[in-house]
Short mmCIF file of C-alpha atoms in Angstrom, two decimals:
data_model
loop_
_atom_site.label_atom_id
_atom_site.label_comp_id
_atom_site.label_asym_id
_atom_site.label_seq_id
_atom_site.Cartn_x
_atom_site.Cartn_y
_atom_site.Cartn_z
CA MET A 1 13.75 15.03 -0.24
CA LYS A 2 14.55 13.02 2.86
CA TYR A 3 13.92 9.30 3.33
CA ILE A 4 10.57 8.63 4.98
CA VAL A 5 8.42 5.55 5.25
CA LYS A 6 5.02 5.76 6.84
CA THR A 7 5.56 6.24 10.53
CA CYS A 8 2.94 3.74 11.62
CA LEU A 9 5.06 0.94 10.18
CA ILE A 10 8.03 1.62 12.42
CA LEU A 11 6.59 3.03 15.66
CA ILE A 12 5.30 -0.38 16.67
CA VAL A 13 8.87 -1.63 16.84
CA PHE A 14 10.25 1.55 18.39
CA ALA A 15 8.05 1.32 21.46
CA GLY A 16 9.29 -2.12 22.42
CA LEU A 17 12.95 -1.37 21.83
CA LEU A 18 13.51 2.02 23.44
CA ALA A 19 14.93 0.64 26.64
CA SER A 20 17.23 -1.75 24.85
CA CYS A 21 18.48 0.92 22.48
CA GLY A 22 19.21 3.25 25.37
CA GLN A 23 17.18 6.14 24.00
CA PRO A 24 15.07 8.33 26.29
CA ALA A 25 11.40 8.50 25.33
CA PRO A 26 9.61 11.81 24.96
CA GLU A 27 6.41 12.35 26.89
CA VAL A 28 3.10 11.73 25.18
CA SER A 29 1.06 14.83 24.48
CA GLU A 30 -2.71 14.74 24.96
CA THR A 31 -3.17 18.37 24.10
CA THR A 32 -5.77 20.41 22.27
CA SER A 33 -4.69 24.05 22.54
CA THR A 34 -2.47 26.03 20.18
CA THR A 35 0.10 26.64 22.87
CA MET A 36 0.25 22.99 23.88
CA ASP A 37 0.41 21.84 20.26
CA GLY A 38 3.50 24.01 20.08
CA PHE A 39 2.98 25.35 16.54
CA ASP A 40 4.56 28.67 17.52
CA THR A 41 7.83 26.98 18.50
CA LEU A 42 8.25 25.01 15.27
CA ASN A 43 10.28 25.97 12.23
CA LEU A 44 7.45 25.53 9.72
CA THR A 45 7.05 26.61 6.12
CA VAL A 46 3.51 27.98 6.01
CA PRO A 47 1.56 29.13 2.91
CA ASP A 48 -0.35 32.39 2.97
CA LYS A 49 -3.01 32.30 5.67
CA TYR A 50 -6.62 33.06 4.75
CA ASP A 51 -7.85 36.13 6.61
CA PRO A 52 -10.69 35.96 7.30
CA PRO A 53 -10.64 32.16 7.56
CA ILE A 54 -12.45 30.01 5.01
CA THR A 55 -14.46 26.85 5.59
CA MET A 56 -13.76 23.64 3.68
CA GLU A 57 -16.38 20.89 3.91
CA SER A 58 -14.98 17.40 3.53
CA VAL A 59 -15.63 13.74 4.41
CA MET A 60 -13.36 11.15 6.03
CA ALA A 61 -12.82 7.42 6.25
CA VAL A 62 -12.04 6.44 9.84
CA ASP A 63 -11.74 2.77 10.75
CA ALA A 64 -10.91 0.88 13.92
CA THR A 65 -7.16 1.46 13.51
CA VAL A 66 -7.60 5.22 13.99
CA LYS A 67 -7.11 6.04 17.67
CA PHE A 68 -7.11 9.32 19.59
CA LEU A 69 -5.65 10.69 22.82
CA GLY A 70 -7.41 12.86 25.37
CA ASP A 71 -10.39 14.79 24.02
CA ASN A 72 -9.14 14.73 20.44
CA ASP A 73 -11.36 13.28 17.73
CA ILE A 74 -11.58 13.50 13.95
CA TYR A 75 -13.26 16.91 14.21
CA ASN A 76 -10.72 18.37 16.65
CA ASN A 77 -7.12 17.18 16.39
CA VAL A 78 -3.63 18.43 15.60
CA TRP A 79 -4.34 18.54 11.86
CA THR A 80 -7.66 20.40 12.03
CA ARG A 81 -6.07 22.86 14.44
CA ALA A 82 -3.01 23.33 12.24
CA TYR A 83 -5.15 23.95 9.15
CA SER A 84 -7.24 26.46 11.09
CA GLN A 85 -4.53 28.29 13.00
CA LEU A 86 -1.72 28.24 10.46
CA LEU A 87 -3.51 28.23 7.11
CA GLY A 88 -6.85 29.82 7.98
CA ILE A 89 -8.79 26.76 6.71
CA ASP A 90 -11.54 25.53 9.01
CA MET A 91 -12.29 21.88 8.25
CA ASP A 92 -15.95 20.90 8.53
CA TYR A 93 -16.61 17.20 8.05
CA GLN A 94 -20.06 16.44 6.65
CA TRP A 95 -19.74 12.85 7.78
CA VAL A 96 -17.25 10.21 8.82
CA ALA A 97 -17.53 6.54 7.78
CA ASP A 98 -15.65 3.30 8.20
CA GLY A 99 -13.24 2.72 5.34
CA SER A 100 -15.21 -0.30 4.11
CA MET A 101 -18.31 1.86 3.69
CA PHE A 102 -16.68 5.06 2.48
CA ASN A 103 -17.17 4.73 -1.27
CA GLU A 104 -20.78 3.65 -0.89
CA LYS A 105 -21.57 6.54 1.44
CA LEU A 106 -19.75 8.99 -0.84
CA GLY A 107 -21.86 7.87 -3.79
CA LEU A 108 -25.08 8.26 -1.81
CA SER A 109 -24.01 11.68 -0.56
CA ILE A 110 -23.16 13.00 -4.03
CA ASN A 111 -26.31 11.52 -5.58
CA SER A 112 -28.33 13.43 -3.00
CA GLY A 113 -26.60 16.69 -3.92
CA GLN A 114 -24.42 16.88 -0.80
CA ILE A 115 -21.06 17.35 -2.52
CA PRO A 116 -18.09 18.06 -0.23
CA ASP A 117 -15.76 20.93 -1.09
CA MET A 118 -12.77 18.58 -1.06
CA PHE A 119 -12.79 14.79 -0.96
CA ARG A 120 -10.92 11.61 -1.81
CA VAL A 121 -11.86 9.53 -4.86
CA THR A 122 -10.71 6.53 -6.87
CA PRO A 123 -9.74 7.07 -10.53
CA ALA A 124 -13.08 5.60 -11.62
CA GLN A 125 -14.97 7.98 -9.33
CA MET A 126 -12.94 10.92 -10.60
CA GLN A 127 -13.88 10.06 -14.18
CA LEU A 128 -17.55 9.65 -13.26
CA TYR A 129 -17.82 12.89 -11.30
CA TYR A 130 -15.83 14.82 -13.89
CA GLU A 131 -18.20 13.71 -16.64
CA ALA A 132 -21.07 14.86 -14.44
CA GLY A 133 -19.50 18.33 -14.20
CA LEU A 134 -18.95 18.08 -10.45
CA LEU A 135 -15.17 18.59 -10.21
CA ALA A 136 -13.03 21.70 -10.44
CA ASP A 137 -10.17 22.14 -12.92
CA LEU A 138 -7.03 22.45 -10.79
CA THR A 139 -4.60 23.17 -13.64
CA ASP A 140 -4.16 26.88 -13.01
CA VAL A 141 -4.13 26.79 -9.22
CA TYR A 142 -1.54 24.00 -9.28
CA GLU A 143 0.72 26.03 -11.56
CA GLN A 144 0.30 29.12 -9.39
CA GLU A 145 0.46 27.57 -5.92
CA ALA A 146 2.36 24.27 -5.92
CA SER A 147 5.64 24.45 -4.01
CA GLU A 148 8.93 23.05 -5.27
CA ASN A 149 8.63 20.10 -2.88
CA THR A 150 5.10 19.33 -4.04
CA ARG A 151 6.18 19.34 -7.66
CA ASP A 152 9.16 17.16 -6.85
CA VAL A 153 7.04 14.51 -5.12
CA LEU A 154 4.44 14.41 -7.88
CA ASN A 155 7.08 14.26 -10.62
CA GLN A 156 8.95 11.33 -9.07
CA ASN A 157 6.27 9.05 -10.49
CA PRO A 158 6.14 10.01 -14.19
CA THR A 159 2.56 8.79 -14.54
CA ALA A 160 1.08 10.38 -11.39
CA LEU A 161 -0.07 13.69 -12.86
CA LYS A 162 -1.02 11.98 -16.13
CA ALA A 163 -3.33 9.68 -14.18
CA ALA A 164 -4.96 12.75 -12.62
CA THR A 165 -5.51 14.50 -15.96
CA ILE A 166 -8.68 14.32 -18.08
CA ASP A 167 -9.09 16.16 -21.38
CA GLY A 168 -5.81 17.96 -20.71
CA LYS A 169 -7.02 19.29 -17.36
CA LEU A 170 -5.58 18.46 -13.94
CA ILE A 171 -8.66 17.26 -12.06
CA GLY A 172 -7.14 15.67 -8.97
CA ILE A 173 -4.04 15.64 -6.80
CA PRO A 174 -2.63 12.09 -6.77
CA LEU A 175 -1.95 10.52 -3.40
CA THR A 176 1.46 9.17 -4.34
CA ASP A 177 3.45 6.25 -3.02
CA ALA A 178 6.25 4.05 -4.33
CA PRO A 179 4.88 2.03 -7.28
CA VAL A 180 7.33 -0.84 -6.78
CA ALA A 181 6.20 -1.08 -3.16
CA THR A 182 3.09 -2.91 -4.40
CA ALA A 183 5.17 -5.75 -5.89
CA SER A 184 4.77 -9.20 -4.36
CA LEU A 185 7.56 -11.01 -2.55
CA LEU A 186 7.58 -14.53 -1.17
CA TRP A 187 7.59 -14.53 2.64
CA VAL A 188 8.60 -17.80 4.34
CA ARG A 189 8.94 -18.79 8.01
CA GLN A 190 12.73 -18.89 8.26
CA ASP A 191 12.65 -20.57 11.67
CA TRP A 192 10.55 -23.40 10.21
CA MET A 193 12.96 -23.85 7.30
CA ASP A 194 15.88 -23.98 9.72
CA GLN A 195 14.09 -26.49 11.95
CA LEU A 196 13.33 -28.81 9.02
CA GLY A 197 16.69 -28.30 7.31
CA ILE A 198 15.17 -26.66 4.22
CA ALA A 199 17.26 -24.52 1.85
CA ALA A 200 16.08 -21.20 0.41
CA PRO A 201 13.58 -21.59 -2.45
CA THR A 202 14.94 -20.89 -5.92
CA SER A 203 12.11 -22.32 -8.05
CA ILE A 204 8.37 -22.88 -7.98
CA ALA A 205 9.15 -26.58 -7.50
CA ASP A 206 10.96 -25.59 -4.29
CA VAL A 207 7.97 -23.53 -3.17
CA MET A 208 5.64 -26.48 -3.61
CA GLU A 209 8.00 -28.85 -1.82
CA ILE A 210 8.40 -26.43 1.10
CA SER A 211 4.64 -26.04 1.20
CA ARG A 212 4.22 -29.81 1.37
CA ARG A 213 6.74 -30.18 4.18
CA PHE A 214 5.28 -27.29 6.17
CA THR A 215 1.88 -28.98 5.89
CA GLU A 216 2.97 -32.52 6.72
CA GLU A 217 5.95 -32.27 9.10
CA ASP A 218 4.55 -30.32 12.06
CA PRO A 219 6.93 -27.33 11.84
CA ASN A 220 5.30 -25.59 14.82
CA GLY A 221 6.07 -28.65 16.93
CA ASN A 222 2.73 -28.93 18.71
CA GLY A 223 1.99 -32.50 17.62
CA VAL A 224 -1.23 -31.39 15.91
CA ASP A 225 -2.02 -31.46 12.19
CA ASP A 226 -2.83 -27.74 12.07
CA THR A 227 -0.35 -26.14 9.64
CA ILE A 228 -0.76 -25.12 6.01
CA GLY A 229 1.92 -24.34 3.47
CA LEU A 230 0.42 -21.28 1.77
CA CYS A 231 -1.99 -18.64 3.10
CA ILE A 232 -4.58 -17.10 0.76
CA THR A 233 -7.44 -14.71 1.47
CA GLN A 234 -10.85 -14.84 -0.14
CA ASN A 235 -10.06 -11.54 -1.88
CA LEU A 236 -7.20 -13.24 -3.79
CA TRP A 237 -5.36 -9.97 -4.52
CA GLY A 238 -3.81 -7.35 -2.30
CA ALA A 239 -0.94 -6.67 0.09
CA VAL A 240 -1.24 -9.76 2.31
CA ALA A 241 -1.69 -13.46 1.47
CA SER A 242 -2.40 -12.72 -2.17
CA LEU A 243 -2.09 -14.79 -5.34
CA GLN A 244 -0.45 -12.47 -7.84
CA GLY A 245 3.04 -13.47 -6.68
CA PHE A 246 2.31 -17.16 -7.23
CA PHE A 247 0.99 -16.48 -10.72
CA ASN A 248 4.02 -14.31 -11.44
CA GLY A 249 6.18 -17.39 -10.88
CA TYR A 250 4.46 -18.85 -13.94
CA HIS A 251 5.00 -15.63 -15.93
CA ALA A 252 1.30 -14.82 -15.59
CA TYR A 253 0.24 -11.29 -14.58
CA PRO A 254 -3.40 -11.26 -13.46
CA THR A 255 -5.40 -8.02 -13.21
CA ILE A 256 -2.80 -5.85 -14.99
CA TRP A 257 -2.06 -4.79 -18.57
CA TYR A 258 1.29 -5.48 -20.20
CA GLU A 259 2.77 -5.59 -23.69
CA LYS A 260 2.66 -8.85 -25.59
CA GLU A 261 3.33 -9.21 -29.32
CA GLY A 262 3.13 -5.47 -29.85
CA SER A 263 -0.08 -4.60 -28.02
CA LEU A 264 -1.38 -4.35 -24.46
CA VAL A 265 -3.11 -7.46 -23.15
CA TYR A 266 -5.02 -8.20 -19.95
CA GLY A 267 -3.00 -10.67 -17.92
CA SER A 268 -5.87 -12.61 -16.40
CA VAL A 269 -6.95 -14.10 -19.74
CA GLN A 270 -3.53 -15.19 -20.96
CA PRO A 271 -2.65 -18.91 -21.29
CA GLU A 272 0.10 -18.69 -18.64
CA MET A 273 -2.66 -18.53 -16.02
CA ARG A 274 -3.68 -22.12 -16.72
CA GLU A 275 -0.63 -23.96 -15.36
CA ALA A 276 -0.57 -21.83 -12.23
CA LEU A 277 -4.23 -22.60 -11.55
CA LEU A 278 -3.57 -26.32 -11.88
CA ALA A 279 -0.68 -26.07 -9.41
CA LEU A 280 -2.85 -24.24 -6.88
CA GLN A 281 -5.58 -26.83 -7.39
CA LYS A 282 -3.10 -29.59 -6.54
CA MET A 283 -1.90 -27.78 -3.42
CA TYR A 284 -5.47 -27.28 -2.26
CA ALA A 285 -6.34 -30.95 -2.84
CA GLU A 286 -3.33 -31.96 -0.71
CA GLY A 287 -4.34 -29.69 2.18
CA GLN A 288 -1.52 -27.19 1.66
CA ILE A 289 -4.06 -24.35 1.31
CA ASP A 290 -6.77 -23.64 3.87
CA GLN A 291 -9.83 -25.61 2.80
CA GLU A 292 -11.99 -22.63 3.76
CA PHE A 293 -9.90 -19.89 2.15
CA GLY A 294 -12.83 -18.91 -0.10
CA VAL A 295 -14.73 -17.52 2.90
CA LYS A 296 -11.84 -16.19 5.00
CA ASP A 297 -11.11 -12.49 4.96
CA ILE A 298 -7.84 -10.78 5.82
CA ASN A 299 -8.65 -10.67 9.54
CA GLN A 300 -9.16 -14.43 9.68
CA VAL A 301 -5.98 -15.09 7.72
CA THR A 302 -4.12 -12.74 10.05
CA GLU A 303 -5.28 -14.89 12.95
CA THR A 304 -3.95 -17.99 11.19
CA ILE A 305 -0.57 -16.28 10.90
CA ALA A 306 -0.68 -15.15 14.53
CA GLN A 307 -1.45 -18.70 15.69
CA GLY A 308 1.63 -20.06 13.91
CA GLN A 309 -0.34 -22.14 11.43
CA CYS A 310 0.90 -20.64 8.15
CA GLY A 311 4.36 -21.11 6.66
CA MET A 312 4.35 -19.04 3.48
CA GLN A 313 2.51 -16.16 1.91
CA PHE A 314 2.94 -13.81 -1.02
CA GLY A 315 2.77 -10.20 0.10
CA VAL A 316 4.43 -6.79 -0.01
CA TRP A 317 7.66 -5.55 1.53
CA TRP A 318 6.17 -4.16 4.74
CA ASN A 319 4.31 -7.31 5.82
CA PRO A 320 6.63 -7.96 8.80
CA TYR A 321 5.24 -4.80 10.40
CA HIS A 322 1.79 -6.37 10.05
CA PRO A 323 0.60 -9.10 10.14
CA LEU A 324 3.74 -11.28 10.18
CA ASN A 325 4.92 -9.69 13.43
CA LEU A 326 1.94 -11.32 15.14
CA SER A 327 3.65 -14.70 14.80
CA GLN A 328 5.70 -13.80 17.86
CA GLN A 329 2.61 -13.75 20.05
CA ASN A 330 2.92 -17.52 20.34
CA ASP A 331 6.51 -18.12 19.26
CA PRO A 332 9.19 -15.58 20.25
CA THR A 333 11.65 -17.14 17.76
CA ALA A 334 9.37 -16.62 14.73
CA PHE A 335 11.22 -14.99 11.83
CA TRP A 336 9.97 -14.49 8.28
CA THR A 337 12.38 -14.03 5.36
CA ALA A 338 11.58 -12.41 2.01
CA PHE A 339 12.64 -13.99 -1.27
CA PRO A 340 12.28 -12.84 -4.88
CA ILE A 341 9.45 -14.60 -6.69
CA PRO A 342 10.82 -18.02 -7.76
CA SER A 343 10.28 -19.14 -11.36
CA VAL A 344 8.69 -22.24 -12.83
CA ASP A 345 11.47 -22.49 -15.44
CA ASP A 346 14.87 -21.05 -16.31
CA GLN A 347 13.40 -17.62 -17.09
CA VAL A 348 13.54 -15.00 -14.32
CA ALA A 349 10.16 -14.46 -12.66
CA LYS A 350 9.02 -10.84 -12.57
CA SER A 351 6.90 -9.36 -9.80
CA GLN A 352 3.99 -7.35 -11.08
CA TYR A 353 3.29 -3.90 -9.73
CA THR A 354 1.36 -0.86 -10.74
CA SER A 355 2.26 2.78 -11.14
CA ASN A 356 -1.42 3.61 -11.16
CA VAL A 357 -2.62 6.15 -8.66
CA GLY A 358 -5.13 4.44 -6.41
CA ALA A 359 -6.64 7.57 -4.91
CA LEU A 360 -6.79 11.30 -5.59
CA LEU A 361 -8.00 14.45 -3.88
CA VAL A 362 -10.52 16.51 -5.83
CA VAL A 363 -12.36 19.79 -5.32
CA ARG A 364 -16.03 20.54 -5.92
CA ASN A 365 -16.70 22.55 -9.07
CA GLY A 366 -17.80 25.99 -7.86
CA TYR A 367 -15.91 25.97 -4.58
CA GLU A 368 -14.50 29.47 -4.17
CA HIS A 369 -11.05 28.43 -2.99
CA PRO A 370 -9.73 25.45 -5.00
CA GLU A 371 -6.20 26.65 -4.27
CA ALA A 372 -6.77 25.76 -0.60
CA LEU A 373 -6.16 22.10 -1.42
CA ILE A 374 -2.78 22.94 -2.98
CA ARG A 375 -1.82 24.93 0.12
CA MET A 376 -2.69 21.94 2.32
CA VAL A 377 -0.57 19.70 0.09
CA ASN A 378 2.30 22.21 0.30
CA PHE A 379 2.06 22.20 4.09
CA TRP A 380 2.51 18.42 4.04
CA THR A 381 5.35 18.24 1.53
CA ASP A 382 7.25 21.26 2.89
CA ASN A 383 7.01 20.34 6.57
CA ILE A 384 6.57 16.58 6.90
CA LEU A 385 8.38 14.91 4.01
CA ASP A 386 11.28 17.37 4.10
CA SER A 387 11.74 17.51 7.87
CA GLU A 388 14.42 16.07 10.10
CA ASP A 389 12.93 17.86 13.10
CA ASP A 390 11.93 15.31 15.75
CA GLU A 391 9.46 17.72 17.31
CA ILE A 392 7.65 18.39 14.02
CA ARG A 393 7.40 14.67 13.40
CA ARG A 394 6.20 13.97 16.94
CA ILE A 395 3.50 16.62 16.80
CA PHE A 396 2.16 15.84 13.33
CA LEU A 397 2.89 12.12 12.86
CA GLY A 398 2.93 10.47 16.26
CA ASP A 399 4.77 9.77 19.47
CA ILE A 400 6.97 6.79 20.22
CA GLU A 401 5.21 6.35 23.57
CA ALA A 402 1.86 5.81 21.83
CA PRO A 403 2.69 3.71 18.74
CA ASP A 404 -0.96 2.91 17.99
CA VAL A 405 -1.91 6.60 17.73
CA VAL A 406 -0.94 7.50 14.17
CA LEU A 407 -1.69 11.19 13.76
CA TYR A 408 -1.43 11.51 9.99
CA LYS A 409 -4.52 9.31 9.69
CA TYR A 410 -6.52 12.36 10.80
CA THR A 411 -6.03 14.09 7.45
CA ASN A 412 -6.87 13.19 3.86
CA VAL A 413 -3.78 15.01 2.61
CA GLN A 414 -0.96 12.43 2.58
CA LEU A 415 1.59 12.19 -0.22
CA TRP A 416 4.53 9.82 0.11
CA GLU A 417 7.72 9.98 -1.91
CA PRO A 418 7.81 7.30 -4.62
CA ASP A 419 11.61 7.05 -4.56
CA ALA A 420 12.14 7.26 -0.81
CA THR A 421 11.92 3.60 0.16
CA LEU A 422 14.57 2.46 -2.30
CA ILE A 423 16.95 5.38 -1.79
CA GLY A 424 16.71 5.25 1.98
CA GLY A 425 17.03 1.48 2.09
CA LYS A 426 20.26 1.53 0.11
CA LYS A 427 21.76 4.21 2.38
CA LEU A 428 20.77 2.24 5.46
CA ARG A 429 22.37 -0.98 4.21
CA GLU A 430 25.56 0.92 3.36
CA ALA A 431 25.62 2.33 6.91
CA LEU A 432 25.10 -1.15 8.36
CA ALA A 433 27.97 -2.52 6.27
CA SER A 434 30.33 0.26 7.38
CA LYS A 435 28.88 0.45 10.90
CA ASP A 436 28.67 4.21 10.47
CA PRO A 437 25.16 5.74 10.77
CA SER A 438 26.38 9.34 10.85
CA GLY A 439 25.12 10.14 7.36
CA LEU A 440 21.60 8.85 7.95
CA ASP A 441 18.52 10.96 8.58
CA LEU A 442 16.39 10.53 11.68
CA ASP A 443 14.16 7.72 10.40
CA ALA A 444 17.07 5.70 9.07
CA GLN A 445 19.03 6.18 12.30
CA TRP A 446 16.13 4.68 14.22
CA ARG A 447 16.10 1.68 11.91
CA TYR A 448 19.87 1.34 12.22
CA ARG A 449 19.60 1.17 16.01
CA ILE A 450 16.83 -1.41 15.88
CA ILE A 451 18.70 -3.67 13.45
CA GLN A 452 21.82 -3.42 15.60
CA ALA A 453 19.71 -4.30 18.65
CA TYR A 454 18.81 -7.58 16.94
CA PHE A 455 22.36 -8.56 16.01
CA GLU A 456 24.23 -7.16 19.01
CA GLN A 457 21.71 -7.47 21.85
CA GLY A 458 19.57 -10.37 20.72
CA ILE A 459 16.31 -8.39 20.77
CA LEU A 460 14.16 -10.91 18.91
CA GLU A 461 11.34 -8.47 18.15
CA ALA A 462 13.75 -6.43 16.05
CA TRP A 463 13.61 -9.10 13.30
CA VAL A 464 10.83 -6.99 11.79
CA GLU A 465 13.29 -4.28 10.81
CA VAL A 466 15.97 -6.81 9.85
CA ALA A 467 13.53 -8.56 7.50
CA THR A 468 12.47 -5.32 5.83
CA ASN A 469 15.53 -3.05 5.80
CA GLY A 470 18.35 -5.34 6.84
CA PRO A 471 21.33 -6.47 4.69
CA ASN A 472 19.24 -8.94 2.63
CA GLY A 473 15.85 -7.58 3.53
CA ALA A 474 12.74 -7.00 1.47
CA VAL A 475 13.75 -3.50 0.36
CA SER A 476 16.90 -4.88 -1.28
CA ILE A 477 14.63 -7.17 -3.33
CA LEU A 478 12.49 -4.19 -4.32
CA GLU A 479 15.63 -2.65 -5.82
CA GLN A 480 16.06 -5.74 -8.02
CA ILE A 481 12.40 -5.56 -9.04
CA ALA A 482 12.76 -1.90 -9.96
CA VAL A 483 15.75 -2.69 -12.22
CA ASP A 484 14.88 -5.87 -14.09
CA ARG A 485 12.68 -8.20 -12.02
CA GLY A 486 9.43 -6.28 -12.31
CA MET A 487 6.42 -6.20 -14.62
CA MET A 488 4.67 -2.84 -14.39
CA ASN A 489 1.02 -2.36 -15.22
CA GLN A 490 1.23 -0.33 -18.43
CA PHE A 491 -2.28 1.12 -18.22
CA TYR A 492 -2.33 4.11 -15.88
CA GLY A 493 -5.15 6.22 -17.29
CA VAL A 494 -8.63 6.79 -15.92
CA PRO A 495 -10.97 3.88 -16.72
CA THR A 496 -12.08 3.76 -20.35
CA PRO A 497 -15.86 3.88 -20.96
CA ALA A 498 -16.20 0.12 -21.45
CA MET A 499 -13.85 -0.54 -18.55
CA ALA A 500 -15.88 1.64 -16.18
CA GLU A 501 -19.10 -0.05 -17.24
CA LYS A 502 -18.09 -3.69 -17.57
CA MET A 503 -14.89 -4.40 -15.67
CA PRO A 504 -16.52 -4.71 -12.21
CA THR A 505 -18.67 -7.59 -13.49
CA LEU A 506 -15.76 -9.16 -15.33
CA GLN A 507 -13.55 -8.91 -12.24
CA THR A 508 -16.17 -10.71 -10.17
CA MET A 509 -16.38 -13.43 -12.81
CA GLU A 510 -12.61 -13.77 -12.69
CA ASP A 511 -12.40 -14.09 -8.91
CA VAL A 512 -15.21 -16.65 -8.80
CA MET A 513 -13.57 -18.71 -11.55
CA ILE A 514 -10.17 -18.73 -9.84
CA THR A 515 -11.66 -19.73 -6.49
CA LYS A 516 -13.69 -22.55 -8.03
CA VAL A 517 -10.77 -23.97 -10.02
CA ILE A 518 -8.49 -23.94 -6.98
CA MET A 519 -11.18 -25.76 -5.00
CA GLY A 520 -11.47 -28.50 -7.60
CA ASP A 521 -13.61 -27.44 -10.55
CA SER A 522 -12.38 -28.41 -14.00
CA ILE A 523 -9.66 -26.26 -15.56
CA GLU A 524 -12.05 -25.93 -18.49
CA LEU A 525 -13.80 -23.32 -16.34
CA PHE A 526 -10.81 -21.05 -17.05
CA ASP A 527 -11.12 -21.66 -20.79
CA GLN A 528 -14.82 -20.76 -20.64
CA PHE A 529 -14.05 -17.66 -18.59
CA VAL A 530 -11.59 -16.42 -21.22
CA GLU A 531 -14.19 -16.88 -23.95
CA ASP A 532 -16.89 -15.16 -21.89
CA TRP A 533 -14.55 -12.33 -20.89
CA TYR A 534 -14.01 -11.28 -24.49
CA GLN A 535 -17.67 -11.66 -25.42
CA LEU A 536 -19.01 -9.73 -22.41
CA GLY A 537 -16.98 -6.60 -22.95
CA GLY A 538 -13.36 -7.63 -22.83
CA SER A 539 -12.80 -7.19 -26.58
CA GLU A 540 -14.14 -3.65 -26.36
CA ILE A 541 -11.95 -2.89 -23.35
CA VAL A 542 -8.84 -4.23 -25.10
CA GLU A 543 -9.54 -2.00 -28.08
CA GLU A 544 -10.05 1.08 -25.89
CA VAL A 545 -6.91 0.39 -23.84
CA ASN A 546 -4.76 0.07 -26.94
CA THR A 547 -6.27 3.24 -28.41
CA TRP A 548 -5.33 4.98 -25.15
CA ALA A 549 -1.83 3.49 -25.34
CA GLU A 550 -1.26 4.89 -28.84
CA LYS A 551 -1.90 8.37 -27.48
CA ASN A 552 -0.09 8.10 -24.17
CA GLN A 553 2.92 5.83 -24.56
#
């Protein structure tokens, strides 16, 4: 398989650098016809076409980031036309909803008896709908239809197909990605550190001192007391401005399961959480954390970053693409650097990550053509992930001239190679060191040119690619995490019965407790939470998880 990272993450940079890199830009297509789509001119691997065509009813999540050109929309676009004209599958969307409302609308739709032929679910939803007899067994059609590329992608993560299996039956197709890509890194405003003469952080003590100085010493130079050391969102966990990285520095692993003294334990109720909570409480009391973080969502925190008021945040490797890139709206010299999670002591801190599959594609029990989903997956893995054809990528993924129009968002069928980010990143860094990009594929060659534009032409916007894929960029830290600086969530099965029933309430309790302690409530609130967690279902969940582990590990 070739190295590919989601195109939306790099096109933003490409558009601004084309002139500097000296590369001609292809014209943007706003087409709707078969001829103008150019399917007949492409070297595609196409599964058997249904003749006569079949109809597949589905549903879609479409939020404000999904944009269209010309008269295209979610019902008529390059992907619906490709499925129809090349595979003989006519997509018919029952409804389309914003991503924030998708799961709620899906539940209402299924409860009313309107079950799509193919749709996207979480592991918990898959378990629920399977138990209700609503989902097809895909075991046989997968064995009969899955292409070599499809099998390769799904086998790169050894737990992917296991996570999609219930009672020995393959019930869903996992939407794969790199597990280690979910690991937290520490992102710090490098230009602020340089301005204040601050060295790279190597310990949690350094993190707290940098946070203090960023808060007190006016690093944005505007003469106003408007900066904070550490950004946090009200959601606490996730890809941007999250807390898991900070806790990891204290050897605490909230929200995941890991082995301790011979059994799996839930990280959020372990004693290591306590010291980290007290440290966050101190930072909040000293104004190093936004005093209103408990009511600020990701959009509001993104604005704080864009306004140059935040100096550090724990997030994932691709954060420079968004939202850290927004820092340059007000300061062209803004540059964020990634660091491994610093430790509170002399033990190496490990970044937590999960190999769990967050979403799967399932088929309605009774649908006449369950193999159609496998053929759609094959079309993706055989033609998108394995392609070095610029025209195929332009037509199906997006055009450099329209970086905000990300075409793959028009389809539910997206599988990404778990190993690609690390493998491709290593090859790119080797090419940068030797100054020889000849062995790189198309994506990596683009990144090579952008990184060189930063160092050789002074294109400041190119720091985004330097910070992610450059010589000491975030991807190089992911490699360390994958080897010996990571703590993987060791529960990857579908939710256990007690987990499905009680964990949502327990998770809410956990988030409320953490927020309150940070904002000044007694640390004894954590002690009470631990006691309540076990009494209100946690003990039962622990027992079920360890029973699962005995059978699956």
